[in-house]
């Protein structure tokens, strides 16, 4: 018992040692994944397994993470948030086996209630307007709709629902709620008298809406009326119809949103004055809730493929291009106090519009994020501003959406460089589009119930030259692209491999060599000479499986791969040029997934399939030490990263956890959760050390990236 108590105490301590500072991403996939609080102006949305609470005017974030227990392997993606206006509670749900619905107090950032009443996943949830009840609807195979009294954590009423439900909404007087989905609109009534007599769960009373001609429609959005129209219920169909049901559940009226034949409607938000309908191509149309009369159409967001560096003047966003394509509107929420409309689009961008004057709509906030899996992240090296191409604190990410994005950690900034702040994002400086196809910028499908991914698109890995002048990017088709960081223009494209590029590594400046090594799933390592326009210097054929990591140190090159082999090679100058010859070959009993050098460049730490970190001397090839690289007893180590001073070592595991270890002792000093998918990259920032004013110790600050929603979940940290 004492040992167990010590372990629990240590686990709580390691969870609190690293603080989440900012999330660059969003995983909202439908109208249920967005909420706002009129009392504070805050907006809530999911990002992986984290609830982001955004203050749009101040561009500040707070976060809600589940630290009550470690999530299980194969864990859970947060899909939905709903805000309770009275006490500003946030409601979140999960997908996966035996998911939970949780209620969080935003001010305290603490969980106040939890219930587990579904087996396969929760499709949507909603608070009652009096804050007493919560309704949750399971996935189609779960076939359950439940109402629970969240303060007691008990289910008070439940029933079966056979249709796929996409949305749920409570009436203003809390006497009923409505569910909508595939050929489905149903009104559910709470039997209050029976509820008082019986303490156990009672059957919900449900009555189907009378759909008439729309009986085969997909109802993708739903909201009960407010104010004078509280007896009405409004739905939107995927084919582009806005429907109104009366208090007798009859389809009383409908209006065509007049979207084109190739597009559709997605979501809606209703208040006493307006009905906001989110449609394809970035369109948001306004209607009157009294008679469904058309009022106006709001401005569209940026077009797909926009050059954000041109967005320096306020009017740039509102210049319409008739030939441009725009992202579809996925989710809407309206704040009746500030009269701000928050929109999420399917290229993972977020806009907050000021609609106080619908004839003169302005932008309050916007952010553009990756719309596909984020595969790699690189921090810009710290150097003198006179030689630097990018601002201090910059980092780059690449994604399966075929873009490379330049971010900066200090929104204040940016002087002495060619990078200027733009109107589209506080965090994003530039977007490089690799190729002309903009379809990769948009995501399709519902997360948790059939979302798909493109298997062969996008940029897989990045590398920055030691002088900070060049960026190398390897794509999933085997090509290596060379960009100049001064203007982010492509200098060369090398058709290097037959399969996706997994590793790129520049030789350090202290070696005196100017080389770039690329490795691929095709088992080859190509070494290019930067001084000869990246001409091929040597090809290495030693590995018999995918190569997972390469590192240069002095005149040595080390590589490891899925063939469980580590090769140590020494550079030799010959009449034919530079050649790397094998000096040591080590074979382990486990697959080797990643590798990094320590601060002295004399030892390499390797992440292994058996969750151990093995450290080898690069000159002798002998193992120096081995220690456990994860606090979990399940999963596989996928990534390892040393901090620049060689004090700490960070690892990521396939159970979606992150750990930070003391490199010398092997002791775990911090554990992180919150990712909904495996971590695909992580880096310590250049200013990773700073004095903690309380303990006067050194605290690491690091940047992370991981897979995005469309390919199974992302949120960069």
Coordinates of C-alpha atoms in Angstrom, one line a residue, residues 34 36 43 56 268-271 274-278 283-286 298-299 329 331-336 338-345 350-356 361-365:
X34 CA -18.0 24.4 -30.9
X36 CA -19.3 30.0 -26.6
X43 CA -15.1 30.2 -27.1
X56 CA -10.6 35.9 -29.3
X268 CA -26.7 26.2 -38.1
X269 CA -27.0 28.4 -35.1
X270 CA -30.3 30.0 -33.9
X271 CA -31.0 33.0 -31.6
X274 CA -31.1 35.4 -36.7
X275 CA -30.7 31.9 -38.1
X276 CA -27.1 31.4 -39.3
X277 CA -26.7 28.6 -41.8
X278 CA -23.2 27.3 -42.6
X283 CA -20.9 30.6 -47.2
X284 CA -22.9 31.7 -44.2
X285 CA -26.5 32.8 -44.9
X286 CA -28.8 34.7 -42.5
X298 CA -21.7 37.1 -44.7
X299 CA -18.2 37.5 -46.0
X329 CA -18.3 25.9 -43.1
X331 CA -19.5 24.6 -37.3
X332 CA -21.1 27.8 -36.0
X333 CA -21.8 29.4 -32.6
X334 CA -23.2 32.8 -31.9
X335 CA -22.6 35.0 -28.8
X336 CA -25.8 37.1 -28.3
X338 CA -21.0 40.5 -28.0
X339 CA -22.8 39.6 -31.2
X340 CA -19.8 37.6 -32.3
X341 CA -20.2 34.6 -34.7
X342 CA -17.5 32.0 -34.5
X343 CA -17.0 29.8 -37.6
X344 CA -14.9 26.7 -38.1
X345 CA -14.1 25.7 -41.7
X350 CA -11.2 29.5 -37.2
X351 CA -12.8 32.9 -37.7
X352 CA -14.7 35.2 -35.2
X353 CA -16.9 37.7 -37.0
X354 CA -18.4 40.8 -35.5
X355 CA -22.0 40.9 -36.8
X356 CA -23.4 43.8 -34.8
X361 CA -19.3 42.8 -40.8
X362 CA -15.7 42.9 -39.4
X363 CA -13.2 40.2 -38.3
X364 CA -12.3 39.9 -34.6
X365 CA -10.0 36.9 -34.8

